[in-house]
Structure formats: C-alpha cells, structure tokens
Coordinates of C-alpha atoms in Angstrom, one line a residue:
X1099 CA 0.0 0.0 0.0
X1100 CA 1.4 3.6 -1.3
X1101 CA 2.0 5.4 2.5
X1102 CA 1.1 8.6 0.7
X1103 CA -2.4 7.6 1.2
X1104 CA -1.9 8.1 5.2
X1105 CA -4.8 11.5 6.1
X1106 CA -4.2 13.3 9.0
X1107 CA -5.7 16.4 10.5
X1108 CA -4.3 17.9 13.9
X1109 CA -6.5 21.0 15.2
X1110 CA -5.3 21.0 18.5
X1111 CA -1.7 22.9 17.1
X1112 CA -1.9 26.6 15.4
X1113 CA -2.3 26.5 12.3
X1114 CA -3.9 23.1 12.0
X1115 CA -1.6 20.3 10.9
X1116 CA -2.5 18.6 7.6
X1117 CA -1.5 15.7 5.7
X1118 CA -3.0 14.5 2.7
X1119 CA -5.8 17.3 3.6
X1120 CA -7.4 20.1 2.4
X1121 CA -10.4 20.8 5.0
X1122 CA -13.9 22.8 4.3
X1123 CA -16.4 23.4 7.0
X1124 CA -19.7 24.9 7.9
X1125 CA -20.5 26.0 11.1
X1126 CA -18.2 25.6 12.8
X1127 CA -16.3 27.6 15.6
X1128 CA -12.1 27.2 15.9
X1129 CA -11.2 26.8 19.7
X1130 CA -7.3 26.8 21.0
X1131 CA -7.3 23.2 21.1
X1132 CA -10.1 22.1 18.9
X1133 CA -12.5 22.5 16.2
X1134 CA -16.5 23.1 17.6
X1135 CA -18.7 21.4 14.9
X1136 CA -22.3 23.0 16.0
X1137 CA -25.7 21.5 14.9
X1138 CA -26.2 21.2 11.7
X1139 CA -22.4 22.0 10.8
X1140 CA -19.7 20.1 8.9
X1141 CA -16.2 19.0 8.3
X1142 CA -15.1 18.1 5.0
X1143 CA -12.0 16.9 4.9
X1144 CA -10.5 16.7 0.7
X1145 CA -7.3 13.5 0.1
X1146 CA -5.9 12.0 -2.2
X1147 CA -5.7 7.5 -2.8
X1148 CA -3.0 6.6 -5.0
X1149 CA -4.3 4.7 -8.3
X1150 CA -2.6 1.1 -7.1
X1151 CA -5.2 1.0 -4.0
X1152 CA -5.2 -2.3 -3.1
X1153 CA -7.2 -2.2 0.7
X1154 CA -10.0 -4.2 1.6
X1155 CA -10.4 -1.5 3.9
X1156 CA -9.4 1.7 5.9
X1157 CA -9.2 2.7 9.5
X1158 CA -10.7 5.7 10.5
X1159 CA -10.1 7.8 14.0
X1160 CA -11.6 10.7 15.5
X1161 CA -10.6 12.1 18.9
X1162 CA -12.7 13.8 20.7
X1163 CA -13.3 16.0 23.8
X1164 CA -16.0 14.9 26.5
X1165 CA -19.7 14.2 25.4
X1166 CA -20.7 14.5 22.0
X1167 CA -23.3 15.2 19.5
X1168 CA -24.6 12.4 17.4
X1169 CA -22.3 12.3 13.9
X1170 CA -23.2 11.3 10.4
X1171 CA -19.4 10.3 8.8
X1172 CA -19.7 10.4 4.7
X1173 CA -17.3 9.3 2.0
X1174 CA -18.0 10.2 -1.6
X1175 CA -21.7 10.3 -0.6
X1176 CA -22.0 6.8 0.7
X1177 CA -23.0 6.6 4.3
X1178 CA -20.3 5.3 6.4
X1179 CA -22.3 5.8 10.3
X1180 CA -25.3 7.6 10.9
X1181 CA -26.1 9.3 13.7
X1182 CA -22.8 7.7 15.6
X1183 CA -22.6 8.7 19.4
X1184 CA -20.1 7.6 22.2
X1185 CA -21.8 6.2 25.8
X1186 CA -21.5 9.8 27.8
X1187 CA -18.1 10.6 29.2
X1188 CA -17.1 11.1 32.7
X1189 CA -15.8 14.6 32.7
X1190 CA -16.5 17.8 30.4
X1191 CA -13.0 17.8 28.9
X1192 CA -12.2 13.8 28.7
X1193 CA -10.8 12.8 25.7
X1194 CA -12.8 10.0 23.7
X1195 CA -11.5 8.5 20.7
X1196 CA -14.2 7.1 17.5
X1197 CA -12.8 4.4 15.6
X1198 CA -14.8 3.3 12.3
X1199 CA -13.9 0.7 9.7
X1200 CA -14.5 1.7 6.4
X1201 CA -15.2 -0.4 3.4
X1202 CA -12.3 0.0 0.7
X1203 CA -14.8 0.0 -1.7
X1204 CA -16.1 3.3 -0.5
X1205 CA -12.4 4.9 -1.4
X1206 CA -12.1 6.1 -5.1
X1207 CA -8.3 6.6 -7.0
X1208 CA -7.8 10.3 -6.8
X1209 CA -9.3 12.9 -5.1
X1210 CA -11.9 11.6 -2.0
X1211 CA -14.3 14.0 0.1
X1212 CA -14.8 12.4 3.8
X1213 CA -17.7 14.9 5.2
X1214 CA -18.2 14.3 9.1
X1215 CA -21.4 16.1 10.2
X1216 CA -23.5 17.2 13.5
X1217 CA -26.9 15.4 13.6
X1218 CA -28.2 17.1 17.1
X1219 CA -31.2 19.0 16.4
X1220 CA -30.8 20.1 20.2
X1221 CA -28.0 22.2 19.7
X1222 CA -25.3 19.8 20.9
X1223 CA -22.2 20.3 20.0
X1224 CA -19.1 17.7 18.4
X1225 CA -15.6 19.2 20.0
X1226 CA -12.6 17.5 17.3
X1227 CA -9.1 17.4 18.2
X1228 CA -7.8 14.9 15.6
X1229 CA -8.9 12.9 12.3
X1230 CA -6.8 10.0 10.8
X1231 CA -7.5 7.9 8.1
X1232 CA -5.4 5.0 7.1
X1233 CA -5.4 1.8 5.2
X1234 CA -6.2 -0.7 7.6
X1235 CA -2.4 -2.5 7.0
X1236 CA -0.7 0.9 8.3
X1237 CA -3.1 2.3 10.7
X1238 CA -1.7 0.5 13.6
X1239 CA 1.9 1.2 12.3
X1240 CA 0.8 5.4 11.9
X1241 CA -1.0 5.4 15.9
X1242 CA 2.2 4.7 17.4
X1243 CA 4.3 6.7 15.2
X1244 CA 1.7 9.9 15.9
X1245 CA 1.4 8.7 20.1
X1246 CA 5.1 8.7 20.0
X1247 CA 5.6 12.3 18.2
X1248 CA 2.7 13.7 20.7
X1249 CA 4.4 11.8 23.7
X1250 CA 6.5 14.1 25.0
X1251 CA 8.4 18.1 24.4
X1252 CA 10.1 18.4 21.1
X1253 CA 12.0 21.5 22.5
X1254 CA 14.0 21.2 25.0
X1255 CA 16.8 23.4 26.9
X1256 CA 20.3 22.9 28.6
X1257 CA 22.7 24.6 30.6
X1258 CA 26.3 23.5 29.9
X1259 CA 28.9 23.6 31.4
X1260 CA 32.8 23.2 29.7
X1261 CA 36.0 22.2 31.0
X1262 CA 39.5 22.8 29.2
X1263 CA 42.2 20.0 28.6
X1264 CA 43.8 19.6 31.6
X1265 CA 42.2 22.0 34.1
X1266 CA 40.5 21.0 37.3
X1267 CA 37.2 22.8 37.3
X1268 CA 34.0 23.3 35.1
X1269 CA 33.1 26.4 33.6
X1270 CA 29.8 28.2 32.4
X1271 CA 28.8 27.4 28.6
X1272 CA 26.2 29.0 26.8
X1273 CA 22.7 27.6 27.0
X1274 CA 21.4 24.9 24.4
X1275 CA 18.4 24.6 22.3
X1276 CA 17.6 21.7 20.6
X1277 CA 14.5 21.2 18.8
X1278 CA 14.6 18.5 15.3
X1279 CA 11.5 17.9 14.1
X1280 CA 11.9 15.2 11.0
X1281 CA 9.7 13.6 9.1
X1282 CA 6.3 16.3 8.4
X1283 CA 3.9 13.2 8.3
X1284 CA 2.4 11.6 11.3
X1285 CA 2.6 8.1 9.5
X1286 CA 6.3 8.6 8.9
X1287 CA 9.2 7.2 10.5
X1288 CA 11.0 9.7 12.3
X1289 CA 8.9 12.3 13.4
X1290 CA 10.2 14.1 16.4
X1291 CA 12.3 11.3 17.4
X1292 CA 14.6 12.1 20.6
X1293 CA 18.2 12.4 19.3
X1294 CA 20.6 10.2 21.2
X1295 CA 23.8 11.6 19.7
X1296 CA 24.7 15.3 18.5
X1297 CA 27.6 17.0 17.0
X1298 CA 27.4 20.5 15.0
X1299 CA 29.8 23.4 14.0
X1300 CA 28.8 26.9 14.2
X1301 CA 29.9 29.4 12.1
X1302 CA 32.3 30.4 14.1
X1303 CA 34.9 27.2 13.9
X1304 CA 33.5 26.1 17.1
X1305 CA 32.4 22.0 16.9
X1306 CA 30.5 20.3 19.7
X1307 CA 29.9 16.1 20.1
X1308 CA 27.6 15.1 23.0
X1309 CA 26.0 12.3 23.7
X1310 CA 23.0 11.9 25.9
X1311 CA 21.0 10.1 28.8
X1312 CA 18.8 7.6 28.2
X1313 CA 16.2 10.4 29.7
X1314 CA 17.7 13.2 27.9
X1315 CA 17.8 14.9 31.5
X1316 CA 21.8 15.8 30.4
X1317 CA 24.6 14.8 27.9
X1318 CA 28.2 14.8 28.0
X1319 CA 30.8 15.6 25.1
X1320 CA 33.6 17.5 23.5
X1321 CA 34.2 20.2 22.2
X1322 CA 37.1 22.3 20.1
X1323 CA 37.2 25.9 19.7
X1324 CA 38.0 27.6 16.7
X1325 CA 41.3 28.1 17.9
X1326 CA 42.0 24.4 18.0
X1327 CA 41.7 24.4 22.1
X1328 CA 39.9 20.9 23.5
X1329 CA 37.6 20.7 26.5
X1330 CA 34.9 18.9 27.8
X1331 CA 31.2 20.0 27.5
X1332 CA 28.4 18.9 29.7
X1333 CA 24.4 19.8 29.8
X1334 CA 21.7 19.6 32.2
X1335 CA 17.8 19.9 31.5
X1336 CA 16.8 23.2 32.3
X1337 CA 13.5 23.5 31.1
X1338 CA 11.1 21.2 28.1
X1339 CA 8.4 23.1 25.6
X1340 CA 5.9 20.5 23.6
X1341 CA 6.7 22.8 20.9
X1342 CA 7.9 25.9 19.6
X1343 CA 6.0 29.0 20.3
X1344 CA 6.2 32.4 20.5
X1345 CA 9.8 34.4 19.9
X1346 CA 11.3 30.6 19.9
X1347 CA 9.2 29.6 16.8
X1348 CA 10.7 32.3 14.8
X1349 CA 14.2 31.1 15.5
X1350 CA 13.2 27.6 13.9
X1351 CA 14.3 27.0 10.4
X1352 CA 12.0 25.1 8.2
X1353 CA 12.7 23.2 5.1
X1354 CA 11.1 20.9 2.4
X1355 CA 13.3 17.8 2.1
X1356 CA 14.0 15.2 0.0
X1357 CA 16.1 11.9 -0.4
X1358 CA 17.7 10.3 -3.5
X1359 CA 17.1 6.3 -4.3
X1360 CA 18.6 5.2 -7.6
X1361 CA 19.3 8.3 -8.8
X1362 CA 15.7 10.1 -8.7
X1363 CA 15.1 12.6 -5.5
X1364 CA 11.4 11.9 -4.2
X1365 CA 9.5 13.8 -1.2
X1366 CA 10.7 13.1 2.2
X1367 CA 8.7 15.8 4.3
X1368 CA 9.3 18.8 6.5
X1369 CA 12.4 19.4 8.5
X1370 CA 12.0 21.9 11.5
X1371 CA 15.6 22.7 13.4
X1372 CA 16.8 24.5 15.9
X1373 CA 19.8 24.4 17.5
X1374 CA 21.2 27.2 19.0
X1375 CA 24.1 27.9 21.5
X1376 CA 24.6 31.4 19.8
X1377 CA 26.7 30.7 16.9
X1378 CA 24.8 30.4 13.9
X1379 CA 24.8 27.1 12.9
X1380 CA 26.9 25.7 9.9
X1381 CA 26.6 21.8 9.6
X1382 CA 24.8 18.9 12.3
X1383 CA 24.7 15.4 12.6
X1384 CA 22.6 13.2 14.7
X1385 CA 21.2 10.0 15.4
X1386 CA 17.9 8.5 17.2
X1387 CA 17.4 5.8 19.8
X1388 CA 15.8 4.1 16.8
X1389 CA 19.0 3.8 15.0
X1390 CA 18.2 6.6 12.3
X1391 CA 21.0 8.9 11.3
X1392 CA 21.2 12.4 9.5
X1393 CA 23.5 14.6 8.7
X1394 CA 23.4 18.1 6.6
X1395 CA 25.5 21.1 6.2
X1396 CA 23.4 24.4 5.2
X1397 CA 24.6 26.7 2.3
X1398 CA 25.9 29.9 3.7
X1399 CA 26.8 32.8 2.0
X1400 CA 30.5 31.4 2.0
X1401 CA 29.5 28.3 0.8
X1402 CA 27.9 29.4 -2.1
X1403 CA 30.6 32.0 -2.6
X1404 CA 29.0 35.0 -2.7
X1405 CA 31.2 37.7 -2.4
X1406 CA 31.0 41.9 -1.5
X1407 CA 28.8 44.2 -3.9
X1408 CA 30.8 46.0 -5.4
X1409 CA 33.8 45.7 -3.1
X1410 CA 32.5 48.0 -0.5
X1411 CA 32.2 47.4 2.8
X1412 CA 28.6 48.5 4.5
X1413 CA 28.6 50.4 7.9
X1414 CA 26.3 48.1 10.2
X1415 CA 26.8 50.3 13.4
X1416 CA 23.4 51.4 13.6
X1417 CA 22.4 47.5 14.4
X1418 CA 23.7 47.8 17.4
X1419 CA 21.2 48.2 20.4
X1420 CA 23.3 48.1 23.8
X1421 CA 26.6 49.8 24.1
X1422 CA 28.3 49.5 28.0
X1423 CA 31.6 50.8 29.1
X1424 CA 34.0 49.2 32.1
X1425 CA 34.0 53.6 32.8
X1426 CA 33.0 56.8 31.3
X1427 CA 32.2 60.6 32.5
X1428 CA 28.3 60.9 33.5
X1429 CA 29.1 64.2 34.7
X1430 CA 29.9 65.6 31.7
X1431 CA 27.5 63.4 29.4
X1432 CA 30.6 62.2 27.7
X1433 CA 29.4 58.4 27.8
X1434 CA 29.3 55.4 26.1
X1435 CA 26.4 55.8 23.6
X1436 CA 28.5 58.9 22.1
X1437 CA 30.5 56.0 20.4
X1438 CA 27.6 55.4 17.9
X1439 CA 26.9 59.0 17.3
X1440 CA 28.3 60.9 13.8
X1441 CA 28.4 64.1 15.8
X1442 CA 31.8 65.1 17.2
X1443 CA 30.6 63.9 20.8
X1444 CA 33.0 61.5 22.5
X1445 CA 33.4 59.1 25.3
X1446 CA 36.0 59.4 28.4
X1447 CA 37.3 56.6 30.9
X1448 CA 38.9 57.4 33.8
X1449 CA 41.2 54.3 33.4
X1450 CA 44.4 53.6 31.1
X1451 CA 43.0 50.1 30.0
X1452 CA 39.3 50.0 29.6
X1453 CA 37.0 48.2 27.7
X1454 CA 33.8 48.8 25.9
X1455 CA 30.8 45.8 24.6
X1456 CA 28.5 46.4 21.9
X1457 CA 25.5 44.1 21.9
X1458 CA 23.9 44.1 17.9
X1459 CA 20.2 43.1 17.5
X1460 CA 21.2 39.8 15.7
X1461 CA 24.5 37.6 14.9
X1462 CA 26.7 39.5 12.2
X1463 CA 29.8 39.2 10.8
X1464 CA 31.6 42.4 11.1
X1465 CA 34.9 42.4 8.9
X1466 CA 36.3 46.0 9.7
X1467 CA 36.1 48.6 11.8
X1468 CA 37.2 52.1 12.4
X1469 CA 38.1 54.3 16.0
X1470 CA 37.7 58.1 15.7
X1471 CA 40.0 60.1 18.0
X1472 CA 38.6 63.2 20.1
X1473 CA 39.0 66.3 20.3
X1474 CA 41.7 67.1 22.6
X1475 CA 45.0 65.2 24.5
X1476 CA 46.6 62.8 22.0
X1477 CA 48.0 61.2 25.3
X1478 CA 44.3 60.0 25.6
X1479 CA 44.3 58.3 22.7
X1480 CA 44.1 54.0 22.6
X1481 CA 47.6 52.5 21.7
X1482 CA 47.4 49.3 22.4
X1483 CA 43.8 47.1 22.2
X1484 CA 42.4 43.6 20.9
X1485 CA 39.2 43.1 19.2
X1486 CA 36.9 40.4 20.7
X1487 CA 33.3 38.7 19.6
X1488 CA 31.1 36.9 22.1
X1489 CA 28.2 34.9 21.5
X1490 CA 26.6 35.2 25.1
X1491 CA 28.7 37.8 26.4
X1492 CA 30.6 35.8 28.9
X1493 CA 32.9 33.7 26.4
X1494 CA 34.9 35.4 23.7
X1495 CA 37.2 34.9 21.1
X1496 CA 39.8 37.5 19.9
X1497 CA 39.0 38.7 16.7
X1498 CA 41.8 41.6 15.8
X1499 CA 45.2 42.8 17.7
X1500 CA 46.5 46.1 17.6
X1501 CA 49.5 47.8 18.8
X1502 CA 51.6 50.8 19.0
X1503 CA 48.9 52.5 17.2
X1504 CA 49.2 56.5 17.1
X1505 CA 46.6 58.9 15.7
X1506 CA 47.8 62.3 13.7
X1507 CA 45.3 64.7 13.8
X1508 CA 42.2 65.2 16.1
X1509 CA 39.0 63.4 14.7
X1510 CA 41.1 61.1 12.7
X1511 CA 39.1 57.9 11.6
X1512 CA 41.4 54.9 11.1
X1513 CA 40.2 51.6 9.8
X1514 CA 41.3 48.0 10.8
X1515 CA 40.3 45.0 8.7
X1516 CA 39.5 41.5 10.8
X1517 CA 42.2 38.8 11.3
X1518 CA 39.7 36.7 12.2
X1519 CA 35.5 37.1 11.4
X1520 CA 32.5 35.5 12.8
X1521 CA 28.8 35.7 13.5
X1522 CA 28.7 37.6 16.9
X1523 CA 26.1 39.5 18.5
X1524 CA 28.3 41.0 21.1
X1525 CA 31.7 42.5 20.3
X1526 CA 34.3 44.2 23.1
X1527 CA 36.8 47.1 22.6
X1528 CA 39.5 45.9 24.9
X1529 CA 41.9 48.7 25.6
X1530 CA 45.1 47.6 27.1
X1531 CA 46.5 50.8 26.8
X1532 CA 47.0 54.8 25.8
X1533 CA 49.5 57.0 24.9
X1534 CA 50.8 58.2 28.3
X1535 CA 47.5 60.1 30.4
X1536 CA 45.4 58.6 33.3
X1537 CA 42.1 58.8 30.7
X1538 CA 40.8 57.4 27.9
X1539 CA 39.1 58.7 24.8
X1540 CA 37.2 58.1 21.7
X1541 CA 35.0 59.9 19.3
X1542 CA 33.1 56.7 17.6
X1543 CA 33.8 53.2 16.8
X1544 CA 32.4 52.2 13.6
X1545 CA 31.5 48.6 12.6
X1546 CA 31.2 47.2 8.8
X1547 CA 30.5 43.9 7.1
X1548 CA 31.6 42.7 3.5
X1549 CA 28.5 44.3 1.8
X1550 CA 25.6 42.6 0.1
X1551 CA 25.5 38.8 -0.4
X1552 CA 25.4 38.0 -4.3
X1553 CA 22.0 36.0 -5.6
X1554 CA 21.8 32.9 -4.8
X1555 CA 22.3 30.6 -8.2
X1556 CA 20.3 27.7 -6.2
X1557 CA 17.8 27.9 -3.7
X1558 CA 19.1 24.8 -2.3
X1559 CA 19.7 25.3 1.8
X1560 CA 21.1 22.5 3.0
X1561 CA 22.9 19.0 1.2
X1562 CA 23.7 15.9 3.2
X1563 CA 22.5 12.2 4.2
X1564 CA 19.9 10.1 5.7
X1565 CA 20.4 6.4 6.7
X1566 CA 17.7 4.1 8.1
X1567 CA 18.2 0.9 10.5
X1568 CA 19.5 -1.7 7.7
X1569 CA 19.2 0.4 4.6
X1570 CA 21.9 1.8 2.7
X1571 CA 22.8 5.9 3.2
X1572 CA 20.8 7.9 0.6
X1573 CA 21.1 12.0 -0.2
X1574 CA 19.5 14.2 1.8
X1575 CA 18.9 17.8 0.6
X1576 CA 16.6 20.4 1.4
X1577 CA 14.8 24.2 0.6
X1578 CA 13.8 26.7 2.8
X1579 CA 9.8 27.3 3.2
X1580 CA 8.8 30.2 5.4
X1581 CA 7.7 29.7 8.9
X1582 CA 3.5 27.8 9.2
X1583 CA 1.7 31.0 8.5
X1584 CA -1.6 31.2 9.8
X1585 CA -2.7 29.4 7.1
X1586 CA -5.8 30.5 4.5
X1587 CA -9.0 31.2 5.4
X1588 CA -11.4 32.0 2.3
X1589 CA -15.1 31.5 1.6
X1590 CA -15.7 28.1 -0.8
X1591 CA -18.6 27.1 -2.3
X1592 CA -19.7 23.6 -0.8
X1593 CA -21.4 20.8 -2.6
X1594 CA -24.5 21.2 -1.2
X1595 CA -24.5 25.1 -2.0
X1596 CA -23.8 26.1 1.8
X1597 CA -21.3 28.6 2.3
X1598 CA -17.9 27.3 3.7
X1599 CA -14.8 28.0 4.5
X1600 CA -11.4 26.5 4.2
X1601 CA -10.1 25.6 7.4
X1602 CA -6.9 27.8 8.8
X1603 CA -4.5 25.8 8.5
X1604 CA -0.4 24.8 7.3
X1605 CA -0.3 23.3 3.6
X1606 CA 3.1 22.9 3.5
X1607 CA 3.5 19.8 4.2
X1608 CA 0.1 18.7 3.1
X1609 CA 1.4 16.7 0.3
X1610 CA 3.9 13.7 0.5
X1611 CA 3.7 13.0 -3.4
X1612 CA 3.9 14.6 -6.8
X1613 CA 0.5 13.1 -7.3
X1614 CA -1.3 14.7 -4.1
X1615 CA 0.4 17.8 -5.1
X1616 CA -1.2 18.2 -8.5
X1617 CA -4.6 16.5 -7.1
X1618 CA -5.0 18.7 -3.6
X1619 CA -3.5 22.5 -5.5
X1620 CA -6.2 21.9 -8.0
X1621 CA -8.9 21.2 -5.4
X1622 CA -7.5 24.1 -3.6
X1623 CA -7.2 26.6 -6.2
X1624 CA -10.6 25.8 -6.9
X1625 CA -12.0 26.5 -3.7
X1626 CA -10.0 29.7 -3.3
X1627 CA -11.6 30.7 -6.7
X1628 CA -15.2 30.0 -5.4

C-alpha cells in the first residue's frame, strides 16, 4: 500500500496540521485546542488515494473531547455511520476516541471528500481534536508513530557547562536549544524522534559532540574551539516546551526535504531545526534511539561564494542596540552611547585600560572597523587594544590585535580589517593601553561587514545524508519554506450550496507525493476561486 495515502488532520496545534488534507467546514467555531462542529455544521476533509489501491479497507479515528453530539461520517456520498454517538463521558473535557472501519470500496483513485457532520437538532455540539484515516495495514503502524511524536516536548533546553584540557574545574557554557522535528507526516518514520547523539559546528569554527541520557535529562561531550583548544562539555535539562511557540518559533528553520534512491530525488517531508548555543549554525549530525542517522551542512553565504557588492564594505553600526563601558564621564555626558553618534561627541574613561561591549540586534559578521580620535590630549588616545566577539557575552574569542597605534590629527578615523570574522552578536573594545595620560578617549567606533551577499544561483539550503536501520545511506537535501503561517482562510462554495470556508490551516506539508500535489492545488485553487 502507497504510504502517501496516510490522512491526518491535527486541530489541536496553530495553524492546523495537515497531511493529505485540504479541509472545508460549515458551522463551525475554531477553539485553541479544537474545532467546535455546531448542529447542523460540517467537516469536509478533501485526500488524495493513489491509483494502485489495493485495501479491503481503511481505518478511520476521530478524537474527541468529552460528550458528543450524534455524527453522520460520509465518503464520496455513501454513508459510512449515521447518527454515531459515544456512551456519555465522565468529565467535560475527557478525551474519547471514534474508531470506524471503512469499506475500501467506499475509497475512489484520486481525489476523495470524507464529510463528518452534527446530527443534534438540540443544539449539541461535536468538540474535534484529531482525524486520521489509514489503510487498515498501516493504521496500527501510523497510531504509534503519531502517540510517539505527541508523547513528549520536542524543544527542550540545557545549561552547559565546559571544561578545558587539563584543568581542574568546570566552567559556564552557553545555553542549548535543541528542537529537530523530521519527518512532516504523522505516519512517517521519524517524526520528532529524541536524538541520542549530537555533533554541530557553528559558524564560528566552534564544533561540539555530545551524547545523551537515556532520559535526555543531560549529555556529555567535546568540544574544540575555533582556535584548535579541546575541553569537555556537559548539559543539564533546564527546562522542556511541547513545541515551539512564540519568539522561539521564529528562530526555527523550516525546510522541504527530499532523499535520492537510484538516482531520482522523491518527497521526504518537513524538516524543522533549531539548535542554537549562539553561533549560527553551519553543519549537524545526529542520530535517534531508533537507529536513524542524519546529517546536513546548510549553504551559507561562504558556501555558495558570494562575495562583497561592489567591493565595498557596508557600515552596520546602527544595528547595534546596547553599548556599555568598564567607565565613562556621566558628569559631563561624555558616555558610552557617544560611540555610535556621527556628531563630534565622544566618550572618556577614567582608566588607562578600559574596555567597551557592543551588543547588535542579531548575529553578524563584522569584517572591519574604524576608531575616531577626540578632540583634545593625544596622550588620551588608545595604543594598544584587541578586538573580541562573544556569542553570550561571557565567552569570547579574539577577533583583531592592535598595537603601538598613534593617531595624527584630532577626529582622525582609522580603519582595521579583521584577522579573524564570525557571526557575533556581542563584540568588546578591549583597551590595554593609551598613549601616556590617566584617561581614555574616543569619538566613535564604527562597525562594517563585506556588503551585500550575491544572488543565490540555487535555492538549495542544505545538502547531506539520511540512513535508516539496515538500509543503505541515501542524499539528503533540502529548501527553505517560510515559517506555518496562519494558514488560508477564504469563503468556498460547498457541494450542497452552503457557504464554507477552508479551514486555517499549514499546507506545507500537506502533500507527501507529486501526485497529491497536483490533485490537492487543483482542489484548492478551486475552492479559493469559489
């Protein structure tokens, strides 16, 4: 049996999960959790069966919340159940789960319309969390792999801790997100499997390899810096999310994958990852308690070899958003912030060796800089001073060394290029020294990256490998799809000449075929048309 033909329908997530679904309804009301079918309202959920259907029949499951209205469940116009009601349930909110057999013969190659109506006259209502349909050989197979993706957080979040070759004690890392969400189909294999091993490289140079408990309550691992320093890195379970939401969602990436078997690249669902320890990340690799492995590097902008526009370097200073200082002069509002000002203001220290952080709104990669001198005593200008980039402001990694440096003139701007670059968001003026006074001074510190990335010439985002438990490897690649939007909601005209509406909802992953693609965007389109 084709696995494409697997339906599922999640309402209790926003938007609505859908595979192998395109869903219409009347009168109805969409709660946080669930959809309210009302009396006399409908569900009418649009898949696709592949032309070999071969089934003697199909497996159909509704879950529910607490006592429910009487249903009438219709495929392709045949009756399936009429007026089907559970025994009443215990408490308002319990869940209850319908489970119908339906005939194979009632299932048509192509497009199929299952229609699940209210048949209260009382005004009862029918509260629906899930719907799954699936050929009676793989519904079993598709319960547990949809129990085990809903049975427990996919995000969850670690404080680490690192130890250097050779030293006695442990350190503070930066926290750890981890959130890998494989698979896009509720009947596939993967799903939101726990990893059991994890390595990565960020952008920086900085790799990582960790391996975890059995209850994923902590890991323990290497790590090398970009340097080429070793040390230990350790993790404990700070805090577990059943999903991404809110500010966290947005840092998830989201791709449409696919895998290559003898030679031809087919579907192989949605990818959602996140793993962040505050270097952007550059390549991962993990594997599941169930034996499956991945691996992928994502295309950067070095990867794909884009260059500067133009050669010129773009002043980013004005994404900065914090600027501290170890010291400056409150009294005579000659502070910090004057730094980032194109007035001839300036900022004064009372120290020989201060140091000043500038925290950006994102990770960037600065490659140059330039210091302004002030207005007055040359003996308060910097002389000596390294350049350093931080990912959580408490570890950093020196970026540019300058010495015996001397400035001419008063409001003299003199640029340095990077020795070393990296996605930071935080990056410290260290001043080791000045030219000879007790103070120290600067008119503005400018920051620039390389300039515009070229167009892409692919819009691939990521290549690599996937490898099951006794299959061969096989390519991996992957393209970047935005974020589930809120899905589409737009008026459609039903069969029966009611007016409906197509469900909120996230498409993207709605298809698992070439096929259902065709099939479900012209059933869509048409509806949107309506």
């Amino acid at each position: 049996m084709d696995p494409s033909f697997a339906v599922f329908a999640d309402f209790g997530s926003r938007p609505a999960a859908l595979t192998n679904a395109v869903v219409r309804h009347h009168r109805c009301a969409v709660a946080s959790t669930y959809v309210v079918v009302t009396a006399g309202g409908h569900l009418k959920v649009d898949f696709v069966v592949p032309d070999q259907l071969n089934t003697a029949e199909a497996v159909l499951r509704l879950e529910t919340l607490g006592t429910t209205a009487p249903m009438d469940v219709v495929l392709n116009g045949e009756t399936v159940a009429k007026e089907f009601r559970l025994p009443e349930a215990d408490t308002p909110d319990a869940p209850r789960e319908y489970v119908l057999n339906v005939p194979g013969t009632a299932l048509l190659p192509g497009v199929n319309v299952l229609q699940l109506r209210n048949a209260d006259g009382d005004g009862a209502v029918l509260r629906l969390r899930t719907l799954a349909l699936d050929p009676v050989e793989a519904a079993e197979r598709a319960r547990r792999a949809r129990a085990a993706r809903d049975g427990g957080p996919s995000v969850r979040t670690y404080a680490t801790e690192r130890r250097p070759l050779g030293a006695p004690v442990w350190q503070p890392g930066p926290t750890l997100t981890v959130h890998l969400d494989q698979g896009g189909t509720p009947a596939g294999p993967a799903g939101q499997e726990p990893p059991a091993r994890l390595a990565w490289r960020g952008t920086d140079g900085t790799e990582s390899s960790v391996a975890f408990r059995t209850d994923l309550s902590g890991f323990h691992g290497h790590v090398r810096g970009p340097e080429g320093s070793l040390g230990e890195v350790r993790g404990a379970l700070t805090g577990t999310r059943p999903r991404p939401e809110g500010p966290l969602a947005a840092r998830v990436r989201h791709f449409v994958t696919e895998e290559e078997h003898d030679g031809v690249w087919r579907p192989a669902g949605r990818l959602g990852l996140l793993l962040d320890d505050g270097a952007p990340l550059e390549r991962v690799t993990w594997s599941g308690r169930g034996g499956t492995a991945t691996s992928l590097s994502l295309v950067t902008d070095t990867t794909r070899g884009a260059g500067p526009a133009g050669g010129e370097r773009r002043d980013i200073t004005d994404r900065v958003r914090e600027v501290q200082a170890s010291d400056e002069f409150t009294a005579a509002g000659e502070v910090a912030p004057n730094l980032l000002r194109t007035a001839r203001t300036k900022w004064l220290a009372q120290e020989r060796d201060p140091e000043v952080t500038f925290t950006f709104d994102s990770p960037l990669t600065v490659t140059a800089y330039s210091l302004t001198s002030a207005n007055d005593f040359t003996e308060r200008d910097p002389a000596d001073w390294t350049l350093e980039g931080s990912h959580d402001g408490r570890t950093w990694m020196t970026l540019d060394i300058r010495q015996d440096q001397h400035f001419r003139r008063r409001f003299e701007t003199k640029e340095y290029v990077l020795a070393t670059t990296g996605a930071f968001s935080h990056y410290r003026l260290n001043i080791g020294d000045n030219c000879g006074d007790h103070l120290t001074q600067l008119s503005a510190v400018r920051f620039f990256d390389a300039g515009e990335a070229a167009p892409a010439s692919d819009t691939l985002a990521f290549i690599g490998y996937r490898q099951t438990p006794g299959a061969e490897p096989v390519g991996y690649r992957g393209t970047s799809v935005p974020a589930p939007a809120e899905g589409i909601a737009a008026t459609a005209g039903g069969d029966t000449g009611e007016e409906e509406e197509l469900l909120v909802g996230d498409f993207s992953g709605t298809a698992q075929s070439l096929q259902e693609a065709a099939q479900l965007l012209e059933r869509l389109t048409r509806y949107l048309r309506r």
